[in-house]
Amino acid sequence: MLSISYPKQIMIWLTVVVGLMLALPNGFYNRVETSNDARALIEAGQTSATLEQEAALWPSFLPSSLVNLGLDLRGGAHLLVEVAVQDVHASFLEGFWPQVRDVLAAERETVGFVTREEGPVTELRVRISEPAGANRAFELVRGLGRPVTSFTGAASSNIDVRINGTLLTVTLSEAEMSAMNERTMLQTLEIIRRRIDEVGTREPTIQRQGAERVLVQVPGVGSAQEIKDLLGTTAQLTFNPVIARTSNANESPGTGNFLVPSLDEPGLFYILERRPVVTGEQLENAQLDFDQNNRPAVAFRFNTAAARIFGDYTLANVGSPFAIVLDNEVISAPTIQSHIPGGSGIITGNFTVEEATNLAVLLRAGALPAELTFLEERTIGPELGQDSIDAGRLAALVGGLLVVLFMGFTYGLFGWFANLALVINLGLIFGALSLVGATLTLPGIAGIVLTVGMAVDANVLVFERIREEMKTAKGPARAIELGYERALSAITDSNFTTFMVALILFTLGSGPVRGFAITLGLGIITSVFTAIFVTRSLISIWFAYRRPKTIEV
Amino acid sequence: MRLRLIPDDTNINFFRYAWVTFGASALLMVMSLVVFLVYGLNFGIDFRGGTSIRTESTQVVDVAAYREALTPLALGDVSITEVFDPTFADDQNVAMIRIQAQEGDESISPQTIAQIQDALRGVAPDITFPSVESVGPKVSGELIRTAVLAVLGALTAIVIYIWLRFEWQFAVGAVAALIHDVVLTIGIFALFQIRFDLAIIAALLTIVGYSINDTVVVFDRARENLRKYKAKPLIDVLNISANETLSRTMMTSGTTLLALIALLVLGGDVIRGFVFAIAWGIIVGTYSSLYVAKNIVLMLGVKRDWSKKDPAAGTKYGHIDT
């Protein structure tokens, strides 16, 4: 029957009302955004009259989720970085060597002398001098392995050991590598988030992409460079005892030591003990400060444990220098004047205020476990974004108006029903976008405009079918009913295929393309809903009210 | 007053000039491929790596002066194009500068960007840089792979769906039409050297989606009519189906094009290439559903023995007496 039962009618219009309510905040974008920001701050514990006032700009009983604007609309920086996870593997093996040496040295009688041989960074190569002790050495080194639990639940060792004659080769096991990569990525994400939060920009997107990449999007930043400055250094800070100073870059530092260049004085190198006294991980706080000559510096404080170690060390080594090393460069190497008991101090160097502030931020946020490479960076100015929004809005309005007039002239009253459905459809798209927290991008706007054009398609299919059925059907009610019934298979088939395309775009695309896929996909769903249910409901209400003898479609 | 794009009872024989139309399609496809092979596509940085900088100034863009300012920096292949758009203000002069991927760098180094910006400030002191985008060769290679995968994936998914819902002949016809649309779009992008970037792939897929939409509507009617007119030859059934759905085909293409033309004129230059691709695709897509997809179905023939119930087809509407 043409008439739709009351429960169904109520369901249809309830959906429409809910959808439109969800879309409503987007009509007052700035006001809602200010209010949301203020609420977030109040929730975080801040209070002030202005905040209360701003929060009250949007009543709390109304929905307040907004469509996120993509970087191409809002302006900001977009960076795709790759994490050098293999660095961590190498440094793990580096740290593993002393253990291997110690355990083998303890059984010198069976295995003989132990020497480390050069090899690729993914391997640790150890040569023993007694071929007869090879099996014993193999056993010993393998015994150093720790179990790793992988996702499959099977426990295996974290190292693989091979022996070939008197050469022992230690590599990381597959399970350990993937577990280690996972840890490195999580840690990297956390550190990136902390560093970006430190500078206080709003709503950054920090997303893992694939196995070794992180996508960083920060709206409202003037240039990707600012973000690169924050992420470009790993900020591994250590305090190492100084053995000697030299100007020879090739000087052999000797076992347990390493050669590090000076940051400010080119040509000057330090030979330092490899084992640091304390490291940046043990810092409790770091901030911008000024030294006695009023030059910018970074003041730091260690946690209790490190403060004790640092205090003991300074007490024992008064008069000798120690080096402050940041990412394999010596920032400064002061001489210990006296016992430093409190665990705090300042780092001086040739800093500008900006550099010192940045360094403090990096030290507070912690060191990145591995180096980052920037694969892709985009900066979009906010004006360009605003221009795009304005242009898109105007185009959508004009395009929509043309479509509405065209439909009205072609199908008369039924056309206006379809137009009403089209307006509802637009509202529903925005409602759905806000609900799922989707991001609107410039191609996304194009997707909406395209949907405006295509949304009428389902209605056109039905109306054309009604026209045809009018020639044969008995009475207008029957013709409308048949029109809907018989157009349905064409509507489902055609929209389903388009929806599949949107789905593929969503899965494979990224950034703006994904934004387009979302609006296209949601647009298909809402346009089928409005065409099949909303227009039909409108027609059925009108039909029940008017009871026309003939209809003109 | 009612607008009628198409009279109610058309009786166009879409196969009368089948040789001409089909030949024209084939010829255009070959020409597109030739143009593509000869000129190649004007790939954007998404696909070839490199940096693109948008500049804006109140002074008229002097491409030669810009180029001269950048020459001492030895950046390799640099392309500078002025951008015109009806939405720009009178004193808004915009240019796009594209620089090839620099040796040894994944993304451009900050020093290089600063050098470029300083050099350009020497030419136009009030110049601003509304966008700077840089893509490393590693990512761009992957983007190409994903893009090709996306288009192939979409085509495959569509073939399978049409094959399940219709007969295999329809699936072949639909996909031939889609390939026709994609090839012709690539052809026009090669011919006019419009920048081909990631968004254009999205446009291609949209075209695929739209064109299949059109084709399916005609096929859906053909499926219905094949049962209704059991004795009529296939060619007549296909013609009747196309004529019956012609009004809808034109209406939908018309409304969509109206919206797109608004976007093309008013939507700004940033997405113009993207919108152009879709608009063009809709024109060729409409054409291909009328003149390409059906021809293929006609050539392949369709099983007409409906006494055996076809489990794959939607038989729900096949036997209602009217």
XYZ file of N, CA and C in Angstrom, chain A residues 28-228:
603
model
N 26.831 26.672 13.509
C 27.365 27.735 14.381
C 28.791 27.360 14.757
N 29.597 27.096 13.718
C 30.878 26.428 13.939
C 31.754 27.107 14.987
N 32.004 28.424 14.793
C 32.939 29.116 15.690
C 32.434 29.158 17.110
N 31.124 29.431 17.230
C 30.528 29.535 18.546
C 30.637 28.209 19.300
N 30.298 27.117 18.616
C 30.348 25.808 19.263
C 31.788 25.437 19.597
N 32.701 25.782 18.681
C 34.099 25.439 18.914
C 34.639 26.150 20.151
N 34.334 27.454 20.249
C 34.765 28.216 21.432
C 34.197 27.581 22.696
N 32.916 27.262 22.632
C 32.260 26.686 23.798
C 32.878 25.338 24.170
N 33.129 24.506 23.170
C 33.732 23.195 23.439
C 35.112 23.337 24.066
N 35.911 24.261 23.505
C 37.248 24.477 24.048
C 37.181 24.906 25.509
N 36.268 25.852 25.777
C 36.134 26.369 27.135
C 35.718 25.245 28.073
N 34.766 24.393 27.619
C 34.319 23.286 28.468
C 35.468 22.342 28.786
N 36.283 22.069 27.758
C 37.408 21.151 27.963
C 38.349 21.715 29.020
N 38.576 23.041 28.976
C 39.472 23.672 29.949
C 38.869 23.622 31.347
N 37.555 23.873 31.428
C 36.906 23.841 32.739
C 37.003 22.443 33.326
N 36.792 21.458 32.461
C 36.881 20.074 32.912
C 38.287 19.764 33.408
N 39.281 20.382 32.758
C 40.664 20.141 33.147
C 41.017 20.880 34.432
N 40.057 21.601 34.992
C 40.304 22.201 36.302
C 40.463 23.707 36.307
N 40.456 24.316 35.122
C 40.596 25.769 35.108
C 39.220 26.421 35.285
N 39.203 27.552 35.950
C 37.945 28.296 36.033
C 38.231 29.780 35.894
N 37.364 30.435 35.166
C 37.425 31.888 35.110
C 36.099 32.349 34.536
N 35.792 33.593 34.759
C 34.506 34.124 34.311
C 34.381 34.051 32.791
N 35.488 34.372 32.107
C 35.439 34.340 30.628
C 35.164 32.933 30.132
N 35.807 31.957 30.787
C 35.623 30.576 30.358
C 34.159 30.171 30.509
N 33.587 30.498 31.666
C 32.185 30.168 31.917
C 31.305 30.798 30.846
N 31.643 32.043 30.548
C 30.872 32.788 29.569
C 30.973 32.131 28.195
N 32.209 31.734 27.852
C 32.415 31.090 26.549
C 31.712 29.750 26.482
N 31.768 29.009 27.593
C 31.133 27.695 27.624
C 29.632 27.824 27.421
N 29.074 28.925 27.937
C 27.626 29.118 27.879
C 27.155 29.542 26.490
N 28.085 29.771 25.581
C 27.696 30.190 24.224
C 26.833 29.135 23.542
N 27.011 27.900 23.914
C 26.256 26.813 23.282
C 25.608 25.993 24.388
N 24.274 25.871 24.385
C 23.613 25.150 25.478
C 24.076 23.696 25.553
N 24.278 23.220 26.771
C 24.903 21.910 26.927
C 23.959 20.766 26.576
N 22.631 21.034 26.516
C 21.729 19.926 26.198
C 21.706 19.619 24.705
N 22.255 20.515 23.900
C 22.304 20.252 22.455
C 23.557 19.467 22.117
N 23.508 18.696 21.025
C 24.732 17.997 20.613
C 25.824 19.011 20.295
N 27.053 18.653 20.571
C 28.116 19.639 20.343
C 29.277 19.083 19.536
N 29.116 17.884 18.932
C 30.215 17.390 18.089
C 30.200 18.131 16.771
N 31.402 18.458 16.333
C 31.545 19.184 15.073
C 32.223 18.295 14.047
N 32.026 18.638 12.791
C 32.805 18.008 11.742
C 34.225 18.566 11.847
N 35.212 17.672 11.925
C 36.593 18.173 11.942
C 36.940 18.731 10.581
N 37.639 19.823 10.577
C 38.089 20.347 9.297
C 39.486 19.807 9.019
N 39.692 19.307 7.820
C 40.995 18.779 7.443
C 42.013 19.898 7.333
N 43.270 19.516 7.254
C 44.328 20.526 7.194
C 44.202 21.407 5.971
N 43.703 20.840 4.858
C 43.600 21.668 3.654
C 42.534 22.745 3.818
N 41.663 22.600 4.795
C 40.652 23.631 5.037
C 41.013 24.532 6.213
N 41.657 23.972 7.207
C 41.945 24.746 8.407
C 43.334 25.366 8.356
N 44.206 24.767 7.578
C 45.586 25.211 7.563
C 46.350 24.517 8.674
N 47.629 24.294 8.445
C 48.426 23.629 9.457
C 49.509 22.803 8.813
N 50.103 21.943 9.625
C 51.233 21.176 9.117
C 50.912 19.694 9.134
N 51.418 19.006 8.131
C 51.216 17.572 7.986
C 52.582 16.950 7.735
N 52.918 15.975 8.534
C 54.224 15.333 8.377
C 54.062 13.825 8.431
N 54.750 13.156 7.548
C 54.779 11.701 7.629
C 56.208 11.322 7.975
N 56.396 10.650 9.097
C 57.752 10.325 9.510
C 57.938 8.823 9.581
N 59.158 8.415 9.331
C 59.486 7.002 9.447
C 60.407 6.825 10.638
N 60.136 5.813 11.428
C 60.926 5.572 12.623
C 61.989 4.536 12.286
N 63.236 4.883 12.558
C 64.323 3.951 12.242
C 64.380 2.880 13.316
N 63.430 1.921 13.253
C 63.342 0.908 14.312
C 64.600 0.060 14.394
N 65.296 -0.081 13.262
C 66.491 -0.944 13.304
C 67.592 -0.343 14.180
N 67.545 0.979 14.414
C 68.491 1.595 15.357
C 68.414 0.927 16.714
N 67.182 0.631 17.098
C 66.977 0.059 18.421
C 67.545 -1.348 18.481
N 67.379 -2.082 17.368
C 67.959 -3.431 17.320
C 69.467 -3.345 17.534
N 70.087 -2.417 16.792
C 71.529 -2.284 16.858
C 71.964 -1.929 18.274
N 71.221 -1.003 18.903
C 71.690 -0.585 20.224
C 71.422 -1.674 21.257
N 70.423 -2.522 20.991
C 70.211 -3.648 21.891
C 71.406 -4.602 21.822
N 71.837 -4.913 20.595
C 72.969 -5.825 20.428
C 74.231 -5.223 21.033
N 74.345 -3.905 20.874
C 75.489 -3.186 21.443
C 75.518 -3.393 22.948
N 74.347 -3.282 23.544
C 74.262 -3.435 25.000
C 74.404 -4.887 25.431
N 74.212 -5.792 24.483
C 74.247 -7.215 24.792
C 75.688 -7.727 24.878
N 76.567 -7.069 24.153
C 77.976 -7.501 24.066
C 78.649 -7.672 25.419
N 78.553 -6.699 26.342
C 79.219 -6.907 27.636
C 78.733 -8.165 28.340
N 77.450 -8.468 28.242
C 76.921 -9.683 28.870
C 77.579 -10.925 28.284
N 77.665 -10.945 26.946
C 78.271 -12.089 26.268
C 79.727 -12.235 26.706
N 80.405 -11.099 26.729
C 81.824 -11.116 27.086
C 82.010 -11.672 28.495
N 81.162 -11.174 29.427
C 81.319 -11.576 30.818
C 81.064 -13.069 31.003
N 79.998 -13.569 30.356
C 79.652 -14.960 30.582
C 80.702 -15.890 29.962
N 81.288 -15.454 28.848
C 82.319 -16.288 28.218
C 83.645 -16.178 28.967
N 83.923 -14.971 29.453
C 85.179 -14.758 30.169
C 85.220 -15.618 31.423
N 84.069 -15.856 32.024
C 83.999 -16.654 33.244
C 84.434 -18.090 32.983
N 84.354 -18.543 31.720
C 84.769 -19.919 31.416
C 85.953 -19.925 30.454
N 86.856 -19.053 30.726
C 88.005 -18.901 29.838
C 88.702 -20.228 29.567
N 88.705 -21.089 30.552
C 89.426 -22.348 30.396
C 88.895 -23.196 29.247
N 87.583 -23.206 29.078
C 87.027 -24.001 27.987
C 86.993 -23.247 26.661
N 86.629 -21.945 26.689
C 86.405 -21.252 25.421
C 87.602 -20.432 24.958
N 88.534 -20.198 25.825
C 89.700 -19.423 25.432
C 89.420 -17.937 25.427
N 90.188 -17.175 24.634
C 90.014 -15.725 24.581
C 88.788 -15.359 23.761
N 88.165 -14.255 24.146
C 86.956 -13.809 23.465
C 87.222 -12.470 22.807
N 86.995 -12.383 21.510
C 87.137 -11.082 20.855
C 85.883 -10.782 20.037
N 85.598 -9.502 19.945
C 84.439 -9.118 19.145
C 84.922 -8.793 17.750
N 84.186 -9.252 16.729
C 84.575 -8.954 15.352
C 83.581 -7.999 14.718
N 84.095 -7.244 13.752
C 83.229 -6.312 13.024
C 82.196 -7.102 12.226
N 81.020 -6.535 12.104
C 79.977 -7.173 11.300
C 78.871 -6.179 11.064
N 77.870 -6.573 10.331
C 76.745 -5.653 10.139
C 76.080 -5.337 11.484
N 75.403 -4.181 11.561
C 74.845 -3.754 12.847
C 73.731 -4.674 13.336
N 73.224 -5.506 12.420
C 72.132 -6.388 12.834
C 72.656 -7.666 13.486
N 73.985 -7.792 13.558
C 74.574 -8.997 14.147
C 75.630 -8.619 15.171
N 75.804 -9.533 16.121
C 76.920 -9.399 17.055
C 77.828 -10.599 16.804
N 79.077 -10.339 16.372
C 79.974 -11.448 16.036
C 81.057 -11.576 17.095
N 81.188 -12.772 17.625
C 82.156 -13.016 18.683
C 83.028 -14.192 18.291
N 84.332 -14.008 18.404
C 85.283 -15.075 18.046
C 85.882 -15.630 19.327
N 85.923 -16.941 19.458
C 86.611 -17.544 20.605
C 87.864 -18.240 20.094
N 88.830 -18.454 20.975
C 90.109 -18.984 20.480
C 90.204 -20.496 20.610
N 89.325 -21.150 21.383
C 89.395 -22.601 21.556
C 88.294 -23.299 20.780
N 88.621 -23.948 19.664
C 87.581 -24.619 18.882
C 86.842 -25.662 19.710
N 87.523 -26.281 20.632
C 86.902 -27.338 21.433
C 85.786 -26.795 22.311
N 85.895 -25.499 22.677
C 84.889 -24.912 23.568
C 83.695 -24.349 22.843
N 83.639 -24.565 21.511
C 82.591 -23.927 20.718
C 81.197 -24.279 21.218
N 80.980 -25.567 21.476
C 79.645 -25.968 21.912
C 79.271 -25.369 23.249
N 80.261 -25.352 24.125
C 80.028 -24.786 25.445
C 79.689 -23.292 25.318
N 80.449 -22.601 24.471
C 80.215 -21.164 24.269
C 78.811 -20.938 23.705
N 78.436 -21.780 22.767
C 77.115 -21.689 22.166
C 76.034 -21.819 23.239
N 76.221 -22.855 24.111
C 75.272 -23.084 25.207
C 75.163 -21.852 26.101
N 76.350 -21.327 26.441
C 76.395 -20.204 27.382
C 75.671 -18.987 26.817
N 76.002 -18.675 25.557
C 75.408 -17.470 24.978
C 73.904 -17.665 24.796
N 73.531 -18.864 24.364
C 72.102 -19.102 24.183
C 71.369 -18.988 25.515
N 72.069 -19.375 26.575
C 71.475 -19.285 27.901
C 71.161 -17.863 28.316
N 71.792 -16.886 27.643
C 71.538 -15.470 27.981
C 70.186 -14.995 27.439
N 69.622 -15.773 26.515
C 68.348 -15.371 25.888
C 67.229 -15.310 26.910
N 66.343 -14.364 26.690
C 65.158 -14.236 27.544
C 63.945 -14.657 26.706
N 62.969 -15.265 27.345
C 61.792 -15.644 26.550
C 60.971 -14.421 26.113
N 60.445 -14.485 24.913
C 59.549 -13.427 24.437
C 58.212 -14.105 24.201
N 57.152 -13.467 24.589
C 55.840 -14.014 24.265
C 55.307 -13.245 23.076
N 55.093 -13.962 22.005
C 54.586 -13.285 20.812
C 53.064 -13.337 20.834
N 52.445 -12.725 19.812
C 50.986 -12.645 19.766
C 50.355 -14.030 19.644
N 51.101 -14.944 19.034
C 50.555 -16.285 18.862
C 50.610 -17.075 20.161
N 51.240 -16.500 21.175
C 51.288 -17.165 22.470
C 52.493 -18.082 22.611
N 53.145 -18.424 21.519
C 54.292 -19.309 21.579
C 55.479 -18.537 22.155
N 56.078 -19.097 23.187
C 57.222 -18.418 23.783
C 58.485 -18.845 23.063
N 59.322 -17.878 22.701
C 60.599 -18.238 22.087
C 61.651 -17.314 22.663
N 62.898 -17.589 22.366
C 63.973 -16.785 22.917
C 64.069 -15.463 22.164
N 64.618 -14.455 22.839
C 64.734 -13.164 22.162
C 65.959 -13.087 21.260
N 66.837 -14.074 21.350
C 67.995 -14.044 20.456
C 68.147 -15.371 19.704
N 68.729 -15.264 18.529
C 69.128 -16.458 17.783
C 70.653 -16.514 17.821
N 71.190 -17.649 18.151
C 72.650 -17.796 18.193
C 73.062 -18.872 17.183
N 74.037 -18.559 16.365
C 74.567 -19.555 15.436
C 76.056 -19.706 15.710
N 76.566 -20.877 15.464
C 78.009 -21.046 15.602
C 78.571 -21.670 14.348
N 79.670 -21.075 13.911
C 80.314 -21.566 12.698
C 81.811 -21.636 12.996
N 82.297 -22.833 13.302
C 83.688 -22.962 13.727
C 83.863 -22.297 15.071
N 84.669 -21.250 15.110
C 84.867 -20.545 16.375
C 84.146 -19.204 16.387
N 83.316 -18.967 15.369
C 82.613 -17.674 15.287
C 81.164 -17.822 15.737
N 80.857 -17.081 16.785
C 79.483 -17.064 17.290
C 78.776 -15.841 16.710
N 77.574 -16.044 16.170
C 76.821 -14.904 15.652
C 75.502 -14.800 16.397
N 75.284 -13.641 16.991
C 74.043 -13.429 17.735
C 73.172 -12.451 16.950
N 71.948 -12.834 16.674
C 70.997 -11.904 16.047
C 69.729 -11.910 16.876
N 68.901 -10.905 16.639
C 67.612 -10.866 17.328
C 66.673 -11.860 16.671
N 65.872 -12.533 17.468
C 64.896 -13.452 16.880
C 63.739 -12.655 16.286
N 63.036 -13.274 15.358
C 61.882 -12.623 14.724
C 60.909 -12.085 15.764
N 60.618 -12.935 16.736
C 59.628 -12.562 17.748
C 60.083 -11.329 18.517
N 61.385 -11.327 18.860
C 61.897 -10.189 19.615
C 61.876 -8.934 18.761
N 62.234 -9.099 17.490
C 62.254 -7.932 16.618
C 60.878 -7.306 16.538
N 59.851 -8.144 16.343
C 58.529 -7.543 16.197
C 58.059 -6.959 17.527
N 58.391 -7.643 18.627
C 58.009 -7.095 19.929
C 58.734 -5.780 20.178
N 60.009 -5.745 19.784
C 60.809 -4.548 20.001
C 60.302 -3.400 19.131
N 59.976 -3.721 17.872
C 59.434 -2.691 16.990
C 58.145 -2.120 17.562
N 57.335 -3.012 18.070
C 56.058 -2.589 18.640
C 56.308 -1.612 19.792
N 57.232 -2.013 20.680
C 57.552 -1.141 21.817
C 58.104 0.194 21.336
N 59.006 0.130 20.365
C 59.625 1.357 19.866
C 58.552 2.288 19.298
N 57.639 1.712 18.524
C 56.601 2.540 17.911
C 55.716 3.185 18.974
N 55.304 2.396 19.952
C 54.435 2.939 21.004
C 55.143 4.058 21.755
N 56.431 3.799 22.035
C 57.207 4.796 22.763
C 57.359 6.059 21.909
N 57.642 5.871 20.617
C 57.801 7.014 19.724
C 56.519 7.835 19.672
N 55.395 7.146 19.520
C 54.114 7.852 19.464
C 53.916 8.683 20.720
N 54.240 8.061 21.853
C 54.044 8.733 23.133
C 54.939 9.973 23.230
N 56.196 9.806 22.823
C 57.133 10.935 22.922
C 56.720 12.050 21.961
N 56.323 11.674 20.747
C 55.885 12.701 19.794
C 54.695 13.451 20.377
N 53.767 12.693 20.937
C 52.578 13.333 21.503
C 52.979 14.301 22.611
N 53.870 13.853 23.466
C 54.275 14.717 24.580
C 54.964 15.982 24.078
N 55.827 15.812 23.094
C 56.561 16.989 22.593
C 55.602 17.978 21.977
N 54.631 17.474 21.220
C 53.713 18.398 20.566
C 52.756 19.024 21.574
N 52.336 18.218 22.551
C 51.484 18.775 23.599
C 52.199 19.865 24.375
N 53.522 19.693 24.545
C 54.297 20.676 25.286
C 54.171 22.075 24.687
N 54.096 22.145 23.360
C 54.007 23.464 22.754
C 52.551 23.922 22.656
N 51.643 23.052 23.069
C 50.269 23.480 23.308
C 49.424 23.819 22.103
N 49.667 23.166 20.956
C 48.734 23.409 19.860
C 47.523 22.519 20.037
N 46.426 22.930 19.407
C 45.198 22.225 19.666
C 45.012 21.034 18.726
N 44.394 20.017 19.258
C 43.971 18.839 18.518
C 44.948 18.332 17.481
N 46.146 17.986 17.888
C 47.031 17.371 16.897
C 46.562 15.943 16.617
N 46.790 15.475 15.403
C 46.528 14.081 15.081
C 47.874 13.380 15.044
N 48.043 12.380 15.879
C 49.285 11.621 15.848
C 48.891 10.171 15.696
N 49.132 9.648 14.500
C 48.575 8.362 14.154
C 49.659 7.455 13.654
N 49.579 6.215 14.035
C 50.509 5.255 13.488
C 50.026 4.842 12.105
N 50.940 4.762 11.152
C 50.567 4.310 9.819
C 51.474 3.173 9.423
N 50.894 2.017 9.250
C 51.693 0.874 8.855
C 52.642 0.489 9.970
N 53.686 -0.251 9.627
C 54.544 -0.817 10.659
C 55.487 0.215 11.264
N 56.017 1.114 10.448
C 57.111 1.949 10.944
C 56.890 3.435 10.763
N 55.634 3.844 10.534
C 55.437 5.252 10.244
C 54.455 5.923 11.182
N 54.623 7.207 11.307
C 53.712 7.988 12.122
C 53.270 9.201 11.316
N 51.988 9.440 11.328
C 51.442 10.612 10.669
C 51.181 11.663 11.733
N 51.722 12.848 11.532
C 51.529 13.928 12.498
C 50.837 15.079 11.796
N 49.694 15.455 12.282
C 49.003 16.598 11.694
C 48.702 17.592 12.790
N 49.178 18.787 12.607
C 48.961 19.804 13.628
C 48.274 21.000 12.993
N 47.013 21.212 13.295
C 46.336 22.360 12.702
C 46.843 23.660 13.306
N 46.757 24.707 12.526
C 47.043 26.032 13.043
C 48.518 26.363 13.194
N 49.399 25.491 12.729
C 50.828 25.790 12.803
C 51.236 26.499 11.516
N 52.062 27.520 11.651
C 52.435 28.311 10.488
C 53.292 27.562 9.489
N 54.074 26.607 9.962
C 54.964 25.908 9.049
C 55.343 24.552 9.622
N 55.503 23.599 8.712
C 55.876 22.249 9.124
C 57.234 22.271 9.808
N 58.019 23.325 9.527
C 59.348 23.437 10.087
C 59.316 23.439 11.615
N 58.310 24.130 12.168
C 58.221 24.187 13.637
C 58.109 22.795 14.236
N 57.328 21.961 13.559
C 57.142 20.604 14.059
C 58.416 19.791 13.840
N 59.050 20.027 12.692
C 60.288 19.306 12.409
C 61.340 19.628 13.455
